């Protein structure tokens, strides 16, 4: 029996996202990212295809590693211009009934107290369909533009992130008790003050003494996504994430990554099968293999070589513009995305700069699957069965065509094979995904903060007494 297959759409509030140069294709509409109609039409398409959600990436900063400047990033619209992702939640929710909405936001660029209110508001407005993709950021330009000298060291960013989510858990889970909001018109009591608590957080990086500003949203804590794939990133995901996004260039790399993550989740005291792992791929399909291949070759004509290396340099922290196309990628210690360097410089393939640029020209760091619906379904089932991955995070070559093709061709084929859902389950995003209720489960570290007064008492005790 083949594994069930899940889809997530991967997009960004920008032009072209991870297919630099394809904005010039006559059918591409990513340049209309500024218009809500684009996002609402896309969301309806994805909901028709029973996608788990739309995962909206984000960066703060710009890609200026390649050739030591941001010229090619700006020239090719390589994730600049880029708009705020969270403002898309409400319009997408208005256009759909079930689609999950995953929003990327960095722990490096916004204070947890104000961000908690923004997330709760979005979860209210979407009736519990919000997820948060927790990132620590990798662009030095972003840190410099908010007045910092540069990014913290890689591992230290995860230390900050661990305390950041602790603050959010205290606000989401503990500040307002169940039943705190009474809305009692006769007694003229809206909220029982005795059931609203200050969180009293005083940590190494954040001091947040007071109350959460928002009443509990349908999920309290939104569904937690995470895409870190370095050692510290994996440890963080194993403890915190409910859905993990990965990018693996080959099936063997993906299989090892999934097995490693399952083990880390179990070691963290959580149920490995209740954490979904999605891998990044791009699907190019049509009625026949020949038509799909012709479409792929057409798309390749629009790929920007410089635009691709802009991303590769930014993600790795290595200026690939200083090398010849025939040079091989070397492993260099940087402060950017460690897993990227490990995969392309220490994996099972020796990459030249030219091969790297061509590989990343469509869809970024994931493989591109090309073929008829039957061929693509075979590939997806093979990857799911062989690697134990739960689903696929689908990037696009041309939007909305790439997503419409998946919904029109691939989804019916997978449904015919009995490995893809035919309808959504009711409830919040968390309930749809896992079927265990609206809130985080008892084995998640956030659960301990539901009794915030006990947490504060413990924090005030001498260390010897706690030990």
Coordinates of C-alpha atoms in Angstrom, one line a residue:
X1 CA 0.0 0.0 0.0
X2 CA 1.5 3.3 -1.1
X3 CA 1.8 6.2 1.3
X4 CA -0.8 9.0 1.1
X5 CA 0.5 12.1 -0.6
X6 CA 0.0 15.7 0.5
X7 CA 0.6 18.9 -1.4
X8 CA 1.6 22.4 -0.2
X9 CA 2.1 25.3 -2.5
X10 CA 5.3 27.3 -2.2
X11 CA 5.1 31.0 -3.1
X12 CA 6.3 34.4 -2.0
X13 CA 4.9 37.9 -2.1
X14 CA 7.3 38.8 -4.9
X15 CA 8.1 38.3 -8.6
X16 CA 9.3 34.9 -9.8
X17 CA 10.0 33.5 -6.4
X18 CA 12.6 30.7 -7.0
X19 CA 12.5 30.6 -10.8
X20 CA 14.6 33.7 -11.7
X21 CA 14.0 35.0 -15.2
X22 CA 10.7 33.2 -15.8
X23 CA 8.8 36.4 -15.0
X24 CA 9.5 37.2 -18.6
X25 CA 7.5 34.2 -19.9
X26 CA 4.4 35.4 -21.6
X27 CA 2.1 33.3 -19.4
X28 CA 3.7 34.2 -16.1
X29 CA 1.6 36.4 -13.8
X30 CA 3.9 36.6 -10.8
X31 CA 4.4 40.3 -11.6
X32 CA 0.8 40.8 -10.4
X33 CA 1.8 39.8 -6.9
X34 CA 0.8 43.3 -5.8
X35 CA -2.9 42.6 -6.6
X36 CA -5.1 40.7 -4.2
X37 CA -6.9 39.2 -7.2
X38 CA -3.8 37.2 -8.0
X39 CA -3.7 35.7 -4.6
X40 CA -7.4 35.0 -4.3
X41 CA -7.5 33.3 -7.7
X42 CA -4.5 31.2 -6.8
X43 CA -6.0 30.2 -3.4
X44 CA -9.2 29.1 -5.1
X45 CA -7.2 26.9 -7.5
X46 CA -5.2 25.3 -4.6
X47 CA -8.4 24.7 -2.6
X48 CA -9.9 23.0 -5.6
X49 CA -6.8 20.8 -5.6
X50 CA -7.2 19.9 -1.9
X51 CA -3.8 21.4 -1.0
X52 CA -3.0 21.4 2.7
X53 CA -2.1 25.1 2.4
X54 CA -0.1 27.8 0.7
X55 CA 3.3 28.4 2.3
X56 CA 4.3 32.0 1.8
X57 CA 8.1 32.5 2.1
X58 CA 9.8 35.7 3.0
X59 CA 13.1 37.4 3.4
X60 CA 14.1 40.6 5.2
X61 CA 17.0 42.1 3.2
X62 CA 18.3 41.5 -0.3
X63 CA 20.8 39.2 -2.1
X64 CA 24.1 41.0 -2.3
X65 CA 26.6 38.2 -2.1
X66 CA 26.8 37.4 -5.8
X67 CA 29.6 39.5 -7.3
X68 CA 29.6 41.6 -4.2
X69 CA 26.5 43.7 -5.0
X70 CA 22.8 43.6 -5.3
X71 CA 22.8 44.6 -9.0
X72 CA 21.8 41.3 -10.4
X73 CA 19.1 40.7 -7.7
X74 CA 17.5 44.0 -8.6
X75 CA 18.0 43.6 -12.3
X76 CA 16.3 40.1 -12.3
X77 CA 13.8 40.8 -9.6
X78 CA 15.4 38.0 -7.4
X79 CA 13.0 38.4 -4.4
X80 CA 13.2 42.2 -4.7
X81 CA 10.7 43.9 -4.8
X82 CA 9.1 41.8 -2.0
X83 CA 6.0 42.6 0.0
X84 CA 4.8 41.6 3.5
X85 CA 3.4 38.1 3.7
X86 CA 1.1 38.4 6.7
X87 CA -1.1 40.9 5.0
X88 CA -2.2 38.2 2.5
X89 CA -3.8 36.0 5.2
X90 CA -7.1 37.8 5.3
X91 CA -7.8 38.1 1.6
X92 CA -6.8 34.5 1.0
X93 CA -9.2 33.4 3.9
X94 CA -12.0 35.5 2.4
X95 CA -11.6 33.6 -0.9
X96 CA -11.5 30.1 0.5
X97 CA -13.0 28.0 3.2
X98 CA -10.4 25.3 4.0
X99 CA -6.9 26.2 2.7
X100 CA -4.2 26.6 5.3
X101 CA -2.2 29.8 5.2
X102 CA 1.5 29.5 6.3
X103 CA 3.2 32.8 6.9
X104 CA 7.0 33.1 7.2
X105 CA 8.3 35.5 9.8
X106 CA 11.8 35.8 11.3
X107 CA 12.7 35.7 15.0
X108 CA 15.6 38.1 14.1
X109 CA 13.5 41.1 13.0
X110 CA 10.4 41.6 15.1
X111 CA 9.8 41.6 18.8
X112 CA 7.8 38.6 20.0
X113 CA 5.3 40.8 22.0
X114 CA 4.0 42.7 19.0
X115 CA 4.3 39.7 16.7
X116 CA 2.1 37.6 19.0
X117 CA -0.7 40.1 18.5
X118 CA -0.3 40.0 14.7
X119 CA -0.4 36.2 14.6
X120 CA -3.4 36.0 16.9
X121 CA -5.3 38.5 14.8
X122 CA -4.6 36.5 11.7
X123 CA -5.7 33.3 13.3
X124 CA -8.9 35.0 14.4
X125 CA -9.6 36.4 10.9
X126 CA -9.0 33.1 9.2
X127 CA -11.0 31.1 11.8
X128 CA -8.0 29.1 12.7
X129 CA -6.2 28.5 9.4
X130 CA -2.9 30.2 10.2
X131 CA 0.5 28.6 10.4
X132 CA 3.8 30.3 11.3
X133 CA 7.0 29.3 9.5
X134 CA 9.7 30.0 12.1
X135 CA 12.9 31.3 10.5
X136 CA 16.0 32.9 11.9
X137 CA 17.1 34.6 8.6
X138 CA 20.3 34.4 6.7
X139 CA 20.8 37.7 4.9
X140 CA 23.3 40.1 6.4
X141 CA 21.7 43.0 4.6
X142 CA 18.5 42.6 6.6
X143 CA 20.3 42.9 9.9
X144 CA 22.3 46.0 8.8
X145 CA 19.1 47.8 7.7
X146 CA 17.5 47.6 11.1
X147 CA 20.6 49.1 12.8
X148 CA 22.5 46.0 13.7
X149 CA 26.1 45.4 12.7
X150 CA 25.2 42.1 11.1
X151 CA 23.5 38.8 11.8
X152 CA 24.2 36.8 14.9
X153 CA 26.3 33.7 14.4
X154 CA 24.2 30.8 13.0
X155 CA 23.9 28.7 16.1
X156 CA 23.3 31.7 18.3
X157 CA 20.3 32.6 16.1
X158 CA 18.6 29.4 17.2
X159 CA 19.3 30.2 20.9
X160 CA 17.4 33.4 20.3
X161 CA 14.6 31.6 18.4
X162 CA 14.2 29.1 21.3
X163 CA 13.5 32.0 23.8
X164 CA 11.4 33.8 21.2
X165 CA 9.0 30.9 20.9
X166 CA 9.0 30.5 24.6
X167 CA 7.7 34.0 24.9
X168 CA 5.0 33.3 22.3
X169 CA 3.9 30.1 24.0
X170 CA 3.5 32.0 27.3
X171 CA 1.4 34.6 25.6
X172 CA -0.7 32.3 23.4
X173 CA -1.1 29.4 25.8
X174 CA -0.9 30.9 29.3
X175 CA -1.9 34.5 29.5
X176 CA -5.6 34.0 28.9
X177 CA -7.3 31.0 30.5
X178 CA -10.1 29.1 28.9
X179 CA -13.3 30.8 29.8
X180 CA -11.7 34.2 30.5
X181 CA -13.9 35.9 28.0
X182 CA -17.4 35.9 29.4
X183 CA -19.3 38.4 27.3
X184 CA -21.9 38.5 30.0
X185 CA -24.3 41.3 29.1
X186 CA -26.5 41.1 32.2
X187 CA -23.5 41.4 34.6
X188 CA -21.7 43.7 32.1
X189 CA -18.6 41.7 32.4
X190 CA -16.7 41.1 29.1
X191 CA -13.6 39.4 30.6
X192 CA -12.9 37.9 34.0
X193 CA -9.7 39.7 35.1
X194 CA -8.8 36.8 37.4
X195 CA -8.3 34.6 34.4
X196 CA -6.0 36.8 32.5
X197 CA -2.3 36.6 33.6
X198 CA 0.9 38.4 33.2
X199 CA 3.5 36.1 31.8
X200 CA 6.4 37.5 33.8
X201 CA 9.1 36.5 31.3
X202 CA 12.6 37.7 32.0
X203 CA 15.2 36.0 29.9
X204 CA 18.5 36.4 28.2
X205 CA 17.2 38.1 25.1
X206 CA 13.7 39.3 26.0
X207 CA 11.9 40.8 28.9
X208 CA 8.1 40.5 28.5
X209 CA 6.3 41.0 31.9
X210 CA 2.7 41.6 30.9
X211 CA -0.4 40.2 29.3
X212 CA -1.1 39.1 25.8
X213 CA -3.1 41.8 24.1
X214 CA -5.4 39.4 22.2
X215 CA -8.0 36.9 23.5
X216 CA -7.2 33.3 22.6
X217 CA -7.6 32.6 18.8
X218 CA -9.1 29.3 17.5
X219 CA -5.8 27.5 17.6
X220 CA -4.2 29.6 20.4
X221 CA -0.7 28.9 18.9
X222 CA -0.9 28.7 15.1
X223 CA 0.4 25.6 13.4
X224 CA 4.2 25.6 13.6
X225 CA 6.3 25.2 10.4
X226 CA 10.0 25.1 10.3
X227 CA 12.5 24.8 7.5
X228 CA 15.9 24.8 9.2
X229 CA 18.0 21.9 8.1
X230 CA 21.4 22.5 9.7
X231 CA 22.2 20.6 13.0
X232 CA 20.8 23.4 15.2
X233 CA 17.9 23.8 12.8
X234 CA 17.1 20.1 13.0
X235 CA 17.2 20.1 16.8
X236 CA 15.0 23.1 16.9
X237 CA 12.5 21.6 14.5
X238 CA 12.4 18.3 16.4
X239 CA 11.4 20.1 19.5
X240 CA 9.0 22.7 18.1
X241 CA 7.7 22.1 14.6
X242 CA 4.6 20.3 13.5
X243 CA 5.4 20.6 9.7
X244 CA 9.0 20.6 8.5
X245 CA 9.9 21.8 5.0
X246 CA 13.1 20.4 3.5
X247 CA 14.9 20.8 0.1
X248 CA 17.0 17.8 -1.1
X249 CA 18.5 17.6 -4.5
X250 CA 18.4 13.8 -4.6
X251 CA 16.3 10.9 -3.3
X252 CA 19.2 9.5 -1.2
X253 CA 19.8 12.9 0.5
X254 CA 16.1 13.2 1.3
X255 CA 15.8 9.6 2.7
X256 CA 18.7 10.2 5.1
X257 CA 17.2 13.6 6.1
X258 CA 13.8 12.2 6.8
X259 CA 15.1 9.3 8.8
X260 CA 17.3 11.7 10.9
X261 CA 14.3 14.0 11.6
X262 CA 12.0 11.1 12.6
X263 CA 14.7 10.0 15.1
X264 CA 15.3 13.5 16.5
X265 CA 11.5 14.1 16.9
X266 CA 11.2 10.8 18.9
X267 CA 14.3 11.7 21.0
X268 CA 12.5 14.9 21.8
X269 CA 9.6 12.9 23.3
X270 CA 7.2 13.6 20.5
X271 CA 5.4 11.3 18.1
X272 CA 7.4 11.2 14.8
X273 CA 4.3 10.4 12.7
X274 CA 2.6 13.5 14.0
X275 CA 5.2 15.7 12.4
X276 CA 4.8 16.1 8.7
X277 CA 7.8 16.5 6.4
X278 CA 7.4 18.1 3.0
X279 CA 10.1 18.2 0.4
X280 CA 10.6 20.9 -2.2
X281 CA 9.9 19.9 -5.8
X282 CA 8.7 21.6 -9.0
X283 CA 6.3 19.7 -11.3
X284 CA 6.1 20.4 -15.0
X285 CA 3.3 18.3 -16.6
X286 CA 1.0 18.1 -19.6
X287 CA -1.2 15.5 -21.2
X288 CA 1.8 13.5 -22.5
X289 CA 5.5 13.1 -21.7
X290 CA 6.4 14.8 -25.0
X291 CA 4.2 17.8 -24.3
X292 CA 5.6 18.1 -20.8
X293 CA 9.2 17.9 -22.0
X294 CA 8.5 20.5 -24.7
X295 CA 7.1 22.8 -22.0
X296 CA 10.1 22.3 -19.8
X297 CA 12.5 23.1 -22.7
X298 CA 10.4 26.3 -23.3
X299 CA 10.8 27.3 -19.7
X300 CA 14.5 26.7 -19.7
X301 CA 14.9 29.4 -22.4
X302 CA 13.8 32.0 -19.8
X303 CA 16.1 30.9 -16.9
X304 CA 18.4 33.7 -15.7
X305 CA 21.9 32.3 -15.1
X306 CA 22.9 35.3 -13.0
X307 CA 19.5 35.3 -11.2
X308 CA 20.0 31.6 -10.3
X309 CA 23.5 32.3 -8.9
X310 CA 22.2 35.3 -7.0
X311 CA 20.0 32.9 -5.0
X312 CA 22.7 30.2 -4.7
X313 CA 25.2 32.8 -3.4
X314 CA 22.7 34.3 -1.0
X315 CA 21.6 31.0 0.4
X316 CA 25.1 29.7 0.8
X317 CA 26.9 32.9 1.7
X318 CA 29.5 32.0 -1.0
X319 CA 30.0 34.4 -3.9
X320 CA 29.8 32.0 -6.9
X321 CA 30.5 34.9 -9.2
X322 CA 34.2 34.7 -8.4
X323 CA 34.5 31.2 -9.9
X324 CA 34.5 29.9 -13.5
X325 CA 31.5 27.9 -14.7
X326 CA 33.6 24.7 -14.7
X327 CA 34.9 25.1 -11.1
X328 CA 33.4 22.7 -8.5
X329 CA 31.6 23.9 -5.5
X330 CA 33.8 23.8 -2.3
X331 CA 32.6 23.6 1.2
X332 CA 33.2 26.9 3.0
X333 CA 32.1 27.9 6.5
X334 CA 29.6 30.8 6.2
X335 CA 27.0 32.4 8.4
X336 CA 24.1 31.6 5.9
X337 CA 22.2 28.4 5.3
X338 CA 24.5 25.6 6.5
X339 CA 22.4 22.7 5.0
X340 CA 22.7 24.2 1.5
X341 CA 26.5 24.1 1.6
X342 CA 26.4 20.6 3.1
X343 CA 24.2 19.3 0.3
X344 CA 25.9 20.8 -2.7
X345 CA 29.5 20.5 -1.5
X346 CA 29.4 17.5 0.8
X347 CA 26.6 15.4 -0.8
X348 CA 26.7 12.4 -3.2
X349 CA 27.2 14.6 -6.3
X350 CA 30.1 16.9 -7.2
X351 CA 28.6 20.1 -8.6
X352 CA 30.2 22.6 -11.0
X353 CA 29.1 26.2 -10.8
X354 CA 27.4 25.9 -14.2
X355 CA 25.5 22.8 -13.1
X356 CA 24.4 24.5 -9.9
X357 CA 23.1 27.5 -11.8
X358 CA 21.1 25.3 -14.2
X359 CA 19.8 23.1 -11.4
X360 CA 18.5 26.1 -9.4
X361 CA 17.2 28.0 -12.4
X362 CA 13.7 26.5 -12.0
X363 CA 12.2 25.9 -8.6
X364 CA 15.3 26.6 -6.4
X365 CA 17.0 23.8 -4.5
X366 CA 14.5 21.0 -5.2
X367 CA 14.4 18.6 -8.2
X368 CA 12.2 19.3 -11.2
X369 CA 9.9 16.4 -12.2
X370 CA 8.8 16.5 -15.8
X371 CA 6.2 14.2 -17.5
X372 CA 2.7 13.1 -18.0
X373 CA 0.2 12.7 -15.1
X374 CA 0.9 9.0 -15.0
X375 CA 4.7 9.5 -15.0
X376 CA 4.6 12.2 -12.4
X377 CA 2.3 10.2 -10.1
X378 CA 4.8 7.3 -10.4
X379 CA 7.7 9.5 -9.4
X380 CA 5.8 11.0 -6.5
X381 CA 4.7 7.7 -5.1
X382 CA 8.3 6.3 -5.6
X383 CA 9.8 9.2 -3.7
X384 CA 7.2 9.0 -0.9
X385 CA 7.5 5.3 -0.5
X386 CA 11.3 5.2 -0.7
X387 CA 12.1 8.2 1.5
X388 CA 9.2 8.2 4.0
X389 CA 8.5 11.8 3.2
X390 CA 4.9 12.9 4.0
X391 CA 4.3 15.4 1.2
X392 CA 5.6 17.8 -1.4
X393 CA 6.1 21.5 -1.2
X394 CA 5.4 22.6 -4.8
X395 CA 7.4 25.5 -6.2
X396 CA 6.4 27.0 -9.6
X397 CA 8.1 27.6 -12.9
X398 CA 5.3 29.8 -14.3
X399 CA 2.4 31.0 -12.1
X400 CA -0.4 30.3 -12.0
X401 CA 0.1 27.7 -14.8
X402 CA 2.3 25.4 -12.8
X403 CA -0.3 25.1 -10.0
X404 CA -3.2 24.9 -12.4
X405 CA -1.4 22.0 -14.2
X406 CA -0.9 20.1 -10.9
X407 CA -4.5 20.6 -9.9
X408 CA -5.8 19.7 -13.4
X409 CA -3.5 16.8 -14.2
X410 CA -1.7 15.4 -11.2
X411 CA -4.4 15.6 -8.4
X412 CA -7.0 13.5 -10.4
X413 CA -4.4 10.9 -11.2
X414 CA -3.3 10.6 -7.6
X415 CA -7.0 10.5 -6.5
X416 CA -7.7 7.7 -9.0
X417 CA -4.8 5.7 -7.4
X418 CA -6.3 6.3 -3.9
X419 CA -3.3 8.2 -2.5
X420 CA -4.6 11.7 -2.4
X421 CA -7.6 13.2 -0.5
X422 CA -10.9 14.0 -2.3
X423 CA -12.2 16.4 0.3
X424 CA -11.1 18.5 3.3
X425 CA -11.7 17.5 6.9
X426 CA -13.6 20.0 9.0
X427 CA -12.1 22.3 11.6
X428 CA -9.0 24.4 12.1
X429 CA -5.8 23.9 10.1
X430 CA -4.3 21.8 13.0
X431 CA -7.4 19.7 13.2
X432 CA -7.4 19.2 9.4
X433 CA -3.8 18.1 9.4
X434 CA -3.6 15.9 12.5
X435 CA -7.2 15.2 13.7
X436 CA -6.3 15.7 17.4
X437 CA -8.1 19.0 18.1
X438 CA -7.4 22.7 17.7
X439 CA -4.6 23.1 20.2
X440 CA -1.0 21.8 20.5
X441 CA -0.9 18.4 22.0
X442 CA 0.3 17.6 25.6
X443 CA 3.7 16.3 24.4
X444 CA 4.6 19.6 22.8
X445 CA 6.8 21.9 24.9
X446 CA 4.2 24.7 24.6
X447 CA 1.7 22.8 26.7
X448 CA 3.5 23.4 30.0
X449 CA 2.8 27.1 29.7
X450 CA -0.9 26.6 29.9
X451 CA -0.5 27.0 33.7
X452 CA 1.5 30.2 33.6
X453 CA 1.3 30.8 37.3
X454 CA 3.0 27.5 38.0
X455 CA 5.7 28.4 35.5
X456 CA 6.3 31.7 37.2
X457 CA 6.5 30.1 40.6
X458 CA 9.0 27.6 39.3
X459 CA 11.1 30.4 37.7
X460 CA 11.2 32.3 41.1
X461 CA 12.4 29.3 43.0
X462 CA 16.2 28.8 43.8
X463 CA 17.9 26.6 41.2
X464 CA 18.8 24.1 43.9
X465 CA 15.1 23.7 44.8
X466 CA 14.1 23.2 41.1
X467 CA 16.8 20.6 40.6

